[in-house]
Tab-separated table of C-alpha atoms and ligand atoms in Angstrom:
chain	number	residue	atom	x	y	z
T	70	UNK	CA	0.088	0.318	-0.347
T	71	UNK	CA	1.250	2.795	-0.892
T	72	UNK	CA	0.074	6.196	0.247
T	73	UNK	CA	0.555	9.548	-2.147
T	74	UNK	CA	-0.165	13.463	-2.200
T	75	UNK	CA	-0.506	13.425	1.728
T	76	UNK	CA	-1.812	17.311	3.147
T	77	UNK	CA	-0.766	16.396	6.080
T	78	UNK	CA	1.009	13.427	7.261
T	79	UNK	CA	0.847	13.621	11.243
T	80	UNK	CA	3.084	11.202	12.761
T	81	UNK	CA	3.075	12.267	16.158
T	82	UNK	CA	6.281	11.013	16.767
T	83	UNK	CA	9.181	11.109	14.360
T	84	UNK	CA	12.691	10.053	16.501
T	85	UNK	CA	11.077	7.056	18.551
T	86	UNK	CA	9.344	8.477	21.233
T	87	UNK	CA	7.591	6.371	23.161
T	88	UNK	CA	5.637	9.525	24.601
T	89	UNK	CA	5.465	13.308	24.700
T	90	UNK	CA	4.931	15.504	27.276
T	91	UNK	CA	4.166	18.849	28.411
T	92	UNK	CA	4.835	21.809	25.939
T	93	UNK	CA	6.269	18.954	23.412
T	94	UNK	CA	2.583	17.761	22.575
T	95	UNK	CA	1.964	20.376	20.672
T	96	UNK	CA	4.641	19.164	18.233
T	97	UNK	CA	2.449	16.661	16.513
T	98	UNK	CA	5.404	15.935	14.135
T	99	UNK	CA	3.420	17.376	10.662
T	100	UNK	CA	4.788	16.323	7.565
T	101	UNK	CA	3.006	17.905	4.726
T	102	UNK	CA	2.940	16.676	0.818
T	103	UNK	CA	3.676	13.812	1.991
T	104	UNK	CA	4.077	10.043	0.840
T	105	UNK	CA	4.134	6.073	3.371
T	106	UNK	CA	4.503	3.184	2.493
T	107	UNK	CA	3.202	-0.331	3.991
T	108	UNK	CA	4.868	-3.896	2.951
T	109	UNK	CA	3.277	-6.253	5.407
T	110	UNK	CA	1.293	-4.615	8.004
T	111	UNK	CA	4.723	-2.320	8.724
T	112	UNK	CA	5.360	0.915	7.571
T	113	UNK	CA	8.792	0.761	5.377
T	114	UNK	CA	9.276	4.159	3.789
T	115	UNK	CA	8.135	8.095	4.214
T	116	UNK	CA	9.034	11.346	3.113
T	117	UNK	CA	8.527	15.024	1.193
T	118	UNK	CA	6.697	13.535	-2.017
T	119	UNK	CA	9.193	15.163	-4.403
T	120	UNK	CA	11.727	12.458	-3.020
T	121	UNK	CA	9.345	9.901	-5.025
T	122	UNK	CA	9.962	8.901	-8.012
T	123	UNK	CA	6.875	7.906	-10.297
T	124	UNK	CA	8.303	4.256	-10.787
T	125	UNK	CA	8.825	3.420	-7.456
T	126	UNK	CA	7.017	0.265	-6.086
T	127	UNK	CA	5.017	-0.107	-9.210
T	128	UNK	CA	3.517	-3.318	-7.396
T	129	UNK	CA	1.841	-1.240	-4.637
T	130	UNK	CA	-1.653	-0.447	-4.397
T	131	UNK	CA	-1.464	3.112	-4.613
T	132	UNK	CA	-3.860	5.366	-2.614
T	133	UNK	CA	-3.770	9.180	-3.557
T	134	UNK	CA	-4.501	11.239	-0.141
T	135	UNK	CA	-4.533	14.467	-1.378
T	136	UNK	CA	-6.573	17.481	0.102
T	137	UNK	CA	-6.629	14.455	2.857
T	138	UNK	CA	-4.894	13.981	6.751
T	139	UNK	CA	-3.404	10.504	7.790
T	140	UNK	CA	-2.779	10.001	10.899
T	141	UNK	CA	-2.283	7.495	13.761
T	142	UNK	CA	-5.403	5.273	14.767
T	143	UNK	CA	-6.383	6.400	17.749
T	144	UNK	CA	-5.522	4.348	20.971
T	145	UNK	CA	-8.399	3.999	23.533
T	146	UNK	CA	-6.696	3.766	26.333
T	147	UNK	CA	-9.650	3.200	29.198
T	148	UNK	CA	-12.732	1.246	28.365
T	149	UNK	CA	-15.673	-1.184	29.404
T	150	UNK	CA	-16.499	-2.332	26.215
T	151	UNK	CA	-18.196	-5.491	27.631
T	152	UNK	CA	-21.355	-4.760	29.554
T	153	UNK	CA	-24.572	-6.589	29.458
T	154	UNK	CA	-27.335	-3.589	28.628
T	155	UNK	CA	-27.635	0.816	28.772
T	156	UNK	CA	-28.703	2.707	31.498
T	157	UNK	CA	-30.713	6.024	30.420
T	158	UNK	CA	-32.977	5.542	33.229
T	159	UNK	CA	-30.206	6.750	35.776
T	160	UNK	CA	-29.113	9.478	32.730
T	161	UNK	CA	-33.041	10.711	33.551
T	162	UNK	CA	-32.591	10.090	37.031
T	163	UNK	CA	-29.181	13.081	36.926
T	164	UNK	CA	-31.036	15.323	34.654
T	165	UNK	CA	-34.066	14.989	37.502
T	166	UNK	CA	-31.349	16.350	39.777
T	167	UNK	CA	-29.999	13.409	41.841
T	168	UNK	CA	-26.409	12.172	41.529
T	169	UNK	CA	-23.935	9.492	40.138
T	170	UNK	CA	-23.127	8.884	43.925
T	171	UNK	CA	-26.753	9.070	45.388
T	172	UNK	CA	-27.662	6.742	42.179
T	173	UNK	CA	-25.384	4.266	43.103
T	174	UNK	CA	-26.280	3.984	46.818
T	175	UNK	CA	-29.542	3.407	45.888
T	176	UNK	CA	-28.469	-0.108	44.194
T	177	UNK	CA	-28.142	1.292	40.636
T	178	UNK	CA	-24.829	2.450	38.921
T	179	UNK	CA	-22.343	-0.600	38.812
T	180	UNK	CA	-24.596	-2.940	40.827
T	181	UNK	CA	-26.928	-2.213	38.366
T	182	UNK	CA	-24.722	-3.453	35.470
T	183	UNK	CA	-23.792	-6.443	37.684
T	184	UNK	CA	-27.114	-8.051	37.912
T	185	UNK	CA	-27.577	-7.974	34.340
T	186	UNK	CA	-23.544	-8.895	33.366
T	187	UNK	CA	-24.531	-11.773	35.694
T	188	UNK	CA	-27.900	-13.137	33.271
T	189	UNK	CA	-26.721	-12.111	29.965
T	190	UNK	CA	-25.602	-15.794	28.645
T	191	UNK	CA	-22.286	-15.023	27.253
T	192	UNK	CA	-22.853	-15.576	23.739
T	193	UNK	CA	-24.999	-13.065	23.697
T	194	UNK	CA	-22.336	-10.717	24.933
T	195	UNK	CA	-20.021	-11.254	22.946
T	196	UNK	CA	-22.516	-10.122	20.123
T	197	UNK	CA	-23.426	-6.899	21.710
T	198	UNK	CA	-19.607	-6.451	22.580
T	199	UNK	CA	-18.884	-7.262	18.679
T	200	UNK	CA	-21.367	-4.451	17.710
T	201	UNK	CA	-19.994	-1.849	20.014
T	202	UNK	CA	-15.999	-2.460	18.786
T	203	UNK	CA	-17.824	-2.014	14.612
T	204	UNK	CA	-18.408	1.049	15.968
T	205	UNK	CA	-15.796	2.087	17.268
T	206	UNK	CA	-13.477	0.810	14.642
T	207	UNK	CA	-15.454	3.428	11.995
T	208	UNK	CA	-14.861	5.907	14.532
T	209	UNK	CA	-10.758	5.546	13.769
T	210	UNK	CA	-10.177	3.248	16.906
T	211	UNK	CA	-7.369	1.045	16.231
T	212	UNK	CA	-6.028	-0.050	19.717
T	213	UNK	CA	-8.341	-0.419	22.504
T	214	UNK	CA	-8.021	-1.245	26.643
T	215	UNK	CA	-11.023	-3.149	27.882
T	216	UNK	CA	-12.083	-3.974	31.631
T	217	UNK	CA	-14.031	-6.320	33.121
T	218	UNK	CA	-15.546	-4.949	36.341
T	219	UNK	CA	-19.083	-5.519	35.536
T	220	UNK	CA	-19.717	-9.183	36.878
T	221	UNK	CA	-17.638	-8.571	40.838
T	222	UNK	CA	-19.180	-12.343	41.315
T	223	UNK	CA	-15.844	-15.186	40.581
T	224	UNK	CA	-17.845	-16.724	37.724
T	225	UNK	CA	-19.448	-13.116	35.552
T	226	UNK	CA	-16.058	-11.322	35.977
T	227	UNK	CA	-14.222	-14.591	34.314
T	228	UNK	CA	-17.407	-14.465	31.331
T	229	UNK	CA	-16.569	-10.220	30.487
T	230	UNK	CA	-13.190	-10.997	29.934
T	231	UNK	CA	-13.105	-14.376	28.251
T	232	UNK	CA	-15.326	-12.266	25.994
T	233	UNK	CA	-13.178	-9.479	25.900
T	234	UNK	CA	-10.540	-11.941	24.703
T	235	UNK	CA	-13.070	-13.699	22.296
T	236	UNK	CA	-13.234	-9.905	20.727
T	237	UNK	CA	-9.576	-10.398	19.277
T	238	UNK	CA	-11.061	-13.177	17.029
T	239	UNK	CA	-14.052	-10.904	15.271
T	240	UNK	CA	-12.683	-7.774	15.031
T	241	UNK	CA	-9.183	-6.499	13.837
T	242	UNK	CA	-8.764	-4.338	16.851
T	243	UNK	CA	-5.546	-4.347	18.456
T	244	UNK	CA	-6.732	-5.441	22.106
T	245	UNK	CA	-5.624	-5.128	25.431
T	246	UNK	CA	-7.845	-6.261	28.666
T	247	UNK	CA	-7.676	-5.175	32.367
T	248	UNK	CA	-9.137	-6.954	34.993
T	249	UNK	CA	-11.475	-5.034	37.356
T	250	UNK	CA	-12.760	-7.106	39.804
T	251	UNK	CA	-12.376	-4.132	42.193
T	252	UNK	CA	-14.922	-1.434	40.735
T	253	UNK	CA	-17.418	-2.380	43.389
T	254	UNK	CA	-18.277	-3.925	46.488
T	255	UNK	CA	-21.317	-5.828	45.561
T	256	UNK	CA	-24.580	-6.000	47.678
T	257	UNK	CA	-24.173	-9.563	49.409
T	258	UNK	CA	-20.846	-8.382	50.702
T	259	UNK	CA	-22.056	-4.797	51.801
T	260	UNK	CA	-21.312	-6.466	55.425
T	261	UNK	CA	-17.865	-8.265	54.750
T	262	UNK	CA	-15.759	-5.659	51.977
T	263	UNK	CA	-12.139	-7.828	53.089
T	264	UNK	CA	-14.206	-10.794	52.106
T	265	UNK	CA	-14.903	-9.544	48.811
T	266	UNK	CA	-11.213	-7.819	48.425
T	267	UNK	CA	-10.061	-11.470	49.060
T	268	UNK	CA	-11.967	-13.407	46.684
T	269	UNK	CA	-10.673	-10.479	43.769
T	270	UNK	CA	-7.294	-11.241	44.951
T	271	UNK	CA	-7.165	-15.178	46.097
T	272	UNK	CA	-10.009	-16.521	43.494
T	273	UNK	CA	-10.763	-14.580	41.089
T	274	UNK	CA	-7.044	-13.046	40.161
T	275	UNK	CA	-4.583	-16.039	40.218
T	276	UNK	CA	-7.425	-18.102	38.117
T	277	UNK	CA	-7.747	-14.875	35.588
T	278	UNK	CA	-3.673	-14.987	35.226
T	279	UNK	CA	-3.240	-18.875	35.177
T	280	UNK	CA	-5.912	-18.306	31.923
T	281	UNK	CA	-3.980	-15.446	30.366
T	282	UNK	CA	-7.186	-13.485	30.292
T	283	UNK	CA	-5.930	-10.173	31.630
T	284	UNK	CA	-2.769	-7.465	31.065
T	285	UNK	CA	-3.343	-5.353	33.932
T	286	UNK	CA	-4.898	-4.634	37.470
T	287	UNK	CA	-7.723	-1.579	37.890
T	288	UNK	CA	-9.183	-0.225	41.117
T	289	UNK	CA	-12.044	1.962	41.793
T	290	UNK	CA	-10.130	3.964	44.470
T	291	UNK	CA	-12.941	6.641	45.114
T	292	UNK	CA	-14.961	7.801	47.913
T	293	UNK	CA	-18.429	5.142	48.594
T	294	UNK	CA	-15.511	2.634	45.994
T	295	UNK	CA	-12.279	1.400	47.580
T	296	UNK	CA	-9.756	3.452	50.060
T	297	UNK	CA	-5.924	3.972	49.443
T	298	UNK	CA	-5.382	1.342	51.560
T	299	UNK	CA	-7.523	-1.556	50.191
T	300	UNK	CA	-6.242	0.116	46.470
T	301	UNK	CA	-2.074	-0.788	47.640
T	302	UNK	CA	-3.154	-4.424	48.611
T	303	UNK	CA	-5.539	-5.184	45.419
T	304	UNK	CA	-2.010	-3.542	43.054
T	305	UNK	CA	0.251	-5.261	44.943
T	306	UNK	CA	-1.290	-8.272	44.596
T	307	UNK	CA	-1.356	-8.218	41.225
T	308	UNK	CA	2.041	-7.023	40.835
T	309	UNK	CA	2.984	-10.351	43.000
T	310	UNK	CA	1.468	-12.507	39.359
T	311	UNK	CA	2.872	-9.896	37.495
T	312	UNK	CA	0.195	-7.392	36.477
T	313	UNK	CA	0.944	-3.897	36.127
T	314	UNK	CA	-2.297	-1.132	37.386
T	315	UNK	CA	-4.253	1.306	35.456
T	316	UNK	CA	-6.793	2.963	37.468
T	317	UNK	CA	-9.943	5.034	38.450
T	318	UNK	CA	-8.414	7.919	40.225
T	319	UNK	CA	-10.110	11.413	41.653
T	320	UNK	CA	-13.300	11.227	39.570
T	321	UNK	CA	-15.745	11.771	42.725
T	322	UNK	CA	-12.978	12.981	45.210
T	323	UNK	CA	-9.586	14.040	46.523
T	324	UNK	CA	-9.447	10.020	46.842
T	325	UNK	CA	-5.599	9.772	47.140
T	326	UNK	CA	-6.220	7.892	43.984
T	327	UNK	CA	-3.444	9.723	41.491
T	328	UNK	CA	-0.404	8.946	44.777
T	329	UNK	CA	-1.204	5.579	45.813
T	330	UNK	CA	-1.319	4.836	42.035
T	331	UNK	CA	1.894	6.710	41.448
T	332	UNK	CA	3.142	4.875	45.036
T	333	UNK	CA	3.016	1.254	43.384
T	334	UNK	CA	4.120	2.056	39.573
T	335	UNK	CA	0.901	2.167	37.716
T	336	UNK	CA	1.193	2.602	34.102
T	337	UNK	CA	-1.647	5.435	34.441
T	338	UNK	CA	-4.227	6.743	36.620
T	339	UNK	CA	-7.207	7.631	34.612
T	340	UNK	CA	-10.740	10.136	35.598
T	341	UNK	CA	-9.029	12.814	37.573
T	342	UNK	CA	-10.585	15.575	37.178
T	343	UNK	CA	-10.273	16.322	41.032
T	344	UNK	CA	-7.117	17.143	41.185
T	345	UNK	CA	-4.883	19.895	42.112
T	346	UNK	CA	-1.272	20.534	42.521
T	347	UNK	CA	-0.634	17.572	45.392
T	348	UNK	CA	-1.869	15.140	42.272
T	349	UNK	CA	-0.074	16.732	39.446
T	350	UNK	CA	3.100	17.171	42.109
T	351	UNK	CA	3.022	12.963	42.698
T	352	UNK	CA	2.738	12.975	38.752
T	353	UNK	CA	6.025	14.596	38.075
T	354	UNK	CA	8.908	12.479	37.628
T	355	UNK	CA	7.119	9.425	37.821
T	356	UNK	CA	6.298	6.740	34.996
T	357	UNK	CA	2.410	7.027	35.603
T	358	UNK	CA	0.806	8.347	32.999
T	359	UNK	CA	-2.368	11.123	33.740
T	360	UNK	CA	-5.415	9.843	31.335
T	361	UNK	CA	-7.809	12.015	31.301
T	362	UNK	CA	-11.416	10.844	30.152
T	363	UNK	CA	-13.294	14.375	29.479
T	364	UNK	CA	-17.055	12.490	28.223
T	365	UNK	CA	-17.094	12.071	31.873
T	366	UNK	CA	-17.936	15.272	33.045
T	367	UNK	CA	-19.579	15.888	30.365
T	368	UNK	CA	-22.287	13.325	30.758
T	369	UNK	CA	-22.090	13.804	34.551
T	370	UNK	CA	-22.193	17.259	34.886
T	371	UNK	CA	-19.054	17.316	36.905
T	372	UNK	CA	-15.808	19.314	36.824
T	373	UNK	CA	-13.354	18.679	34.047
T	374	UNK	CA	-9.855	17.174	34.973
T	375	UNK	CA	-6.685	20.544	35.325
T	376	UNK	CA	-5.764	19.196	31.407
T	377	UNK	CA	-3.339	23.127	31.317
T	378	UNK	CA	-1.671	22.597	34.381
T	379	UNK	CA	-1.260	19.006	33.662
T	380	UNK	CA	0.839	20.158	30.745
T	381	UNK	CA	2.271	22.966	32.072
T	382	UNK	CA	3.868	20.676	34.763
T	383	UNK	CA	5.468	19.012	31.415
T	384	UNK	CA	3.327	15.706	32.534
T	385	UNK	CA	2.148	13.357	29.075
T	386	UNK	CA	-1.289	13.584	29.253
T	387	UNK	CA	-3.440	10.947	27.825
T	388	UNK	CA	-6.962	10.834	26.697
T	389	UNK	CA	-9.754	7.721	26.266
T	390	UNK	CA	-13.671	7.996	26.245
T	391	UNK	CA	-14.313	5.388	28.533
T	392	UNK	CA	-16.707	3.669	27.145
T	393	UNK	CA	-19.351	2.625	29.183
T	394	UNK	CA	-23.244	2.368	30.329
T	395	UNK	CA	-22.593	4.866	33.551
T	396	UNK	CA	-20.370	7.627	33.082
T	397	UNK	CA	-19.699	7.705	29.056
T	398	UNK	CA	-21.846	5.419	26.733
T	399	UNK	CA	-19.770	6.319	23.737
T	400	UNK	CA	-17.047	5.029	22.273
T	401	UNK	CA	-16.136	8.099	19.840
T	402	UNK	CA	-12.204	9.286	20.744
T	403	UNK	CA	-12.794	12.086	17.637
T	404	UNK	CA	-15.936	13.812	20.364
T	405	UNK	CA	-12.997	13.245	23.271
T	406	UNK	CA	-10.580	15.597	21.350
T	407	UNK	CA	-13.184	17.994	20.731
T	408	UNK	CA	-14.097	18.343	24.720
T	409	UNK	CA	-9.870	17.987	25.570
T	410	UNK	CA	-10.075	21.466	23.047
T	411	UNK	CA	-13.165	22.921	24.169
T	412	UNK	CA	-13.723	22.381	27.751
T	413	UNK	CA	-10.011	21.850	29.094
T	414	UNK	CA	-8.539	24.273	26.036
T	415	UNK	CA	-5.694	21.680	24.951
T	416	UNK	CA	-4.644	22.811	21.324
T	417	UNK	CA	-6.123	20.399	18.842
T	418	UNK	CA	-1.919	18.607	18.267
T	419	UNK	CA	-2.253	17.878	22.296
T	420	UNK	CA	-5.945	16.257	21.941
T	421	UNK	CA	-4.051	14.401	18.889
T	422	UNK	CA	-0.952	13.447	20.476
T	423	UNK	CA	-3.210	12.949	23.722
T	424	UNK	CA	-4.947	10.310	21.652
T	425	UNK	CA	-2.960	8.332	19.644
T	426	UNK	CA	0.879	7.950	21.465
T	427	UNK	CA	0.019	8.659	24.949
T	428	UNK	CA	-2.677	6.611	25.534
T	429	UNK	CA	-0.099	3.618	23.609
T	430	UNK	CA	2.172	4.623	26.607
T	431	UNK	CA	-0.180	4.256	28.650
T	432	UNK	CA	-0.262	0.763	27.707
T	433	UNK	CA	2.812	0.437	26.978
T	434	UNK	CA	2.713	-0.227	23.440
T	435	UNK	CA	3.978	2.652	22.326
T	436	UNK	CA	6.788	1.216	20.518
T	437	UNK	CA	4.842	-0.692	17.992
T	438	UNK	CA	1.273	1.608	17.728
T	439	UNK	CA	-0.080	5.458	18.247
T	440	UNK	CA	3.093	6.906	15.745
T	441	UNK	CA	3.841	6.473	12.037
T	442	UNK	CA	7.413	5.524	11.953
T	443	UNK	CA	9.507	3.380	9.380
T	444	UNK	CA	8.872	0.368	11.645
T	445	UNK	CA	5.986	0.749	13.172
T	446	UNK	CA	2.629	-1.494	12.501
T	447	UNK	CA	0.657	-0.090	9.850
T	448	UNK	CA	-2.798	1.339	11.553
T	449	UNK	CA	-3.157	4.225	10.214
T	450	UNK	CA	-6.284	6.661	9.760
T	451	UNK	CA	-6.977	8.905	6.443
T	452	UNK	CA	-9.455	11.071	6.663
T	453	UNK	CA	-11.824	12.412	4.651
T	454	UNK	CA	-11.311	16.290	2.274
T	455	UNK	CA	-10.075	18.666	5.388
T	456	UNK	CA	-7.686	21.595	5.614
T	457	UNK	CA	-6.381	21.312	9.065
T	458	UNK	CA	-6.984	18.938	11.934
T	459	UNK	CA	-8.353	21.792	14.068
T	460	UNK	CA	-11.679	20.551	11.664
T	461	UNK	CA	-11.705	17.157	13.684
T	462	UNK	CA	-12.262	18.932	16.745
T	463	UNK	CA	-14.322	21.782	15.561
T	464	UNK	CA	-16.852	19.485	14.040
T	465	UNK	CA	-17.668	17.660	16.858
T	466	UNK	CA	-20.593	15.525	15.612
T	467	UNK	CA	-19.504	14.657	12.675
T	468	UNK	CA	-17.456	11.510	11.525
T	469	UNK	CA	-14.374	13.104	9.968
T	470	UNK	CA	-12.584	9.619	9.513
T	471	UNK	CA	-12.672	8.107	5.995
T	472	UNK	CA	-10.853	4.650	5.422
T	473	UNK	CA	-9.531	2.433	8.835
T	474	UNK	CA	-6.157	0.502	8.192
T	475	UNK	CA	-4.840	-1.694	10.657
T	476	UNK	CA	-1.898	-3.962	10.369
T	477	UNK	CA	-1.746	-2.841	6.431
T	478	UNK	CA	-5.386	-3.698	6.086
T	479	UNK	CA	-7.780	-1.976	5.502
T	480	UNK	CA	-11.109	-1.988	8.227
P	106	NIG	O1	-14.983	4.743	34.822
P	106	NIG	N1	-15.786	5.462	37.178
P	106	NIG	C1	-15.740	3.798	37.835
P	106	NIG	N2	-16.689	3.350	36.646
P	106	NIG	C2	-16.841	3.639	35.585
P	106	NIG	C3	-18.304	3.808	35.202
P	106	NIG	C4	-18.908	2.749	36.143
P	106	NIG	C5	-20.525	2.812	35.559
P	106	NIG	O2	-21.475	3.524	35.973
P	106	NIG	O3	-20.907	2.425	35.234
P	106	NIG	C6	-16.026	4.697	35.003
P	106	NIG	O4	-16.580	6.014	34.908
P	107	FE	FE1	-13.894	3.588	33.155
């Protein structure tokens, strides 16, 4: 495959950078009037059109990209793509003024999804998940992380992770999976938190690792969910089993989640709507990625995370959708970029870096995906004709992604 006459080729990284941080995120490694060659699923050459001879690679499938942008496929590093049903009734409750926390206390929220997840047959869950995966592919996501966490029983958590892994056979997405048994304390364990945590750590975790069902471990470290001490305990157990942490932190309160994530060497701490100087200071000098999920504050009507302060502090901010039925029922990375720009004042280039390279770094995959460089996997997007990158966040309800290529194959 030879892409020619690319108006704007956003490589995102051009010197093997595994992430970009701080104001460095404003440089999305733009090459104008470019070509790009893909062989056997890998990028093997690229450069200016004037260095491409007319008879080069005559056997390649040529795609004329005049007037278009070519950029890396989106890396959505935080989703709950495997879930049983939508929860629009809770959405209506929130419109009427009942908060997310109050709905959760009344047995809605995560526990509502967990009940449905326990009841749904695995085959149906897979079918519904395939539908959502096909939807996000069309929106330009080429790599996705998928969490369990709506099971909350031994059987059900395994079921969700089996579906997430089975999905790999049905769609060409690059998929990483995360065990989130510690998403909420199920109703039946309300009087015995330690009992449930032991079930997560001593029964579910060993089985999941034995079956190779997860790459990472997650905990919802927030007010009303898991404490800092519980989070550290679970993350350390995960580490013993070889699963690095990627945690939910500081969505609802200044929970200490960011600090404990950094302390335990988590690859990322995600949400961070409730973050200030102490959280940013904890992240500085660490290898933990702050991953912002702006469709959550959009949908729940809460404050956005302090993206500009994080960038000013030199952090490698990532962006993801958090696609889930409770707090973000959508998987559009273009919309996430739009919210990042409009609501958190990130520049379009910063939002692109955060949605590709830095998302890949949050999964420790940026040596292969998240940027367009020679030797990298050919996961790329060809946009509809458009004059500038800013059109993507600007046209917030349009899908401007025309063609999606994963490992060199158009999907
Ligand atoms: O990432 N915050 C915790 N978990 C999910 C939402 C869970 C739900 O409401 O179903 C999230 O926002
Ligand atoms: Fe989440």
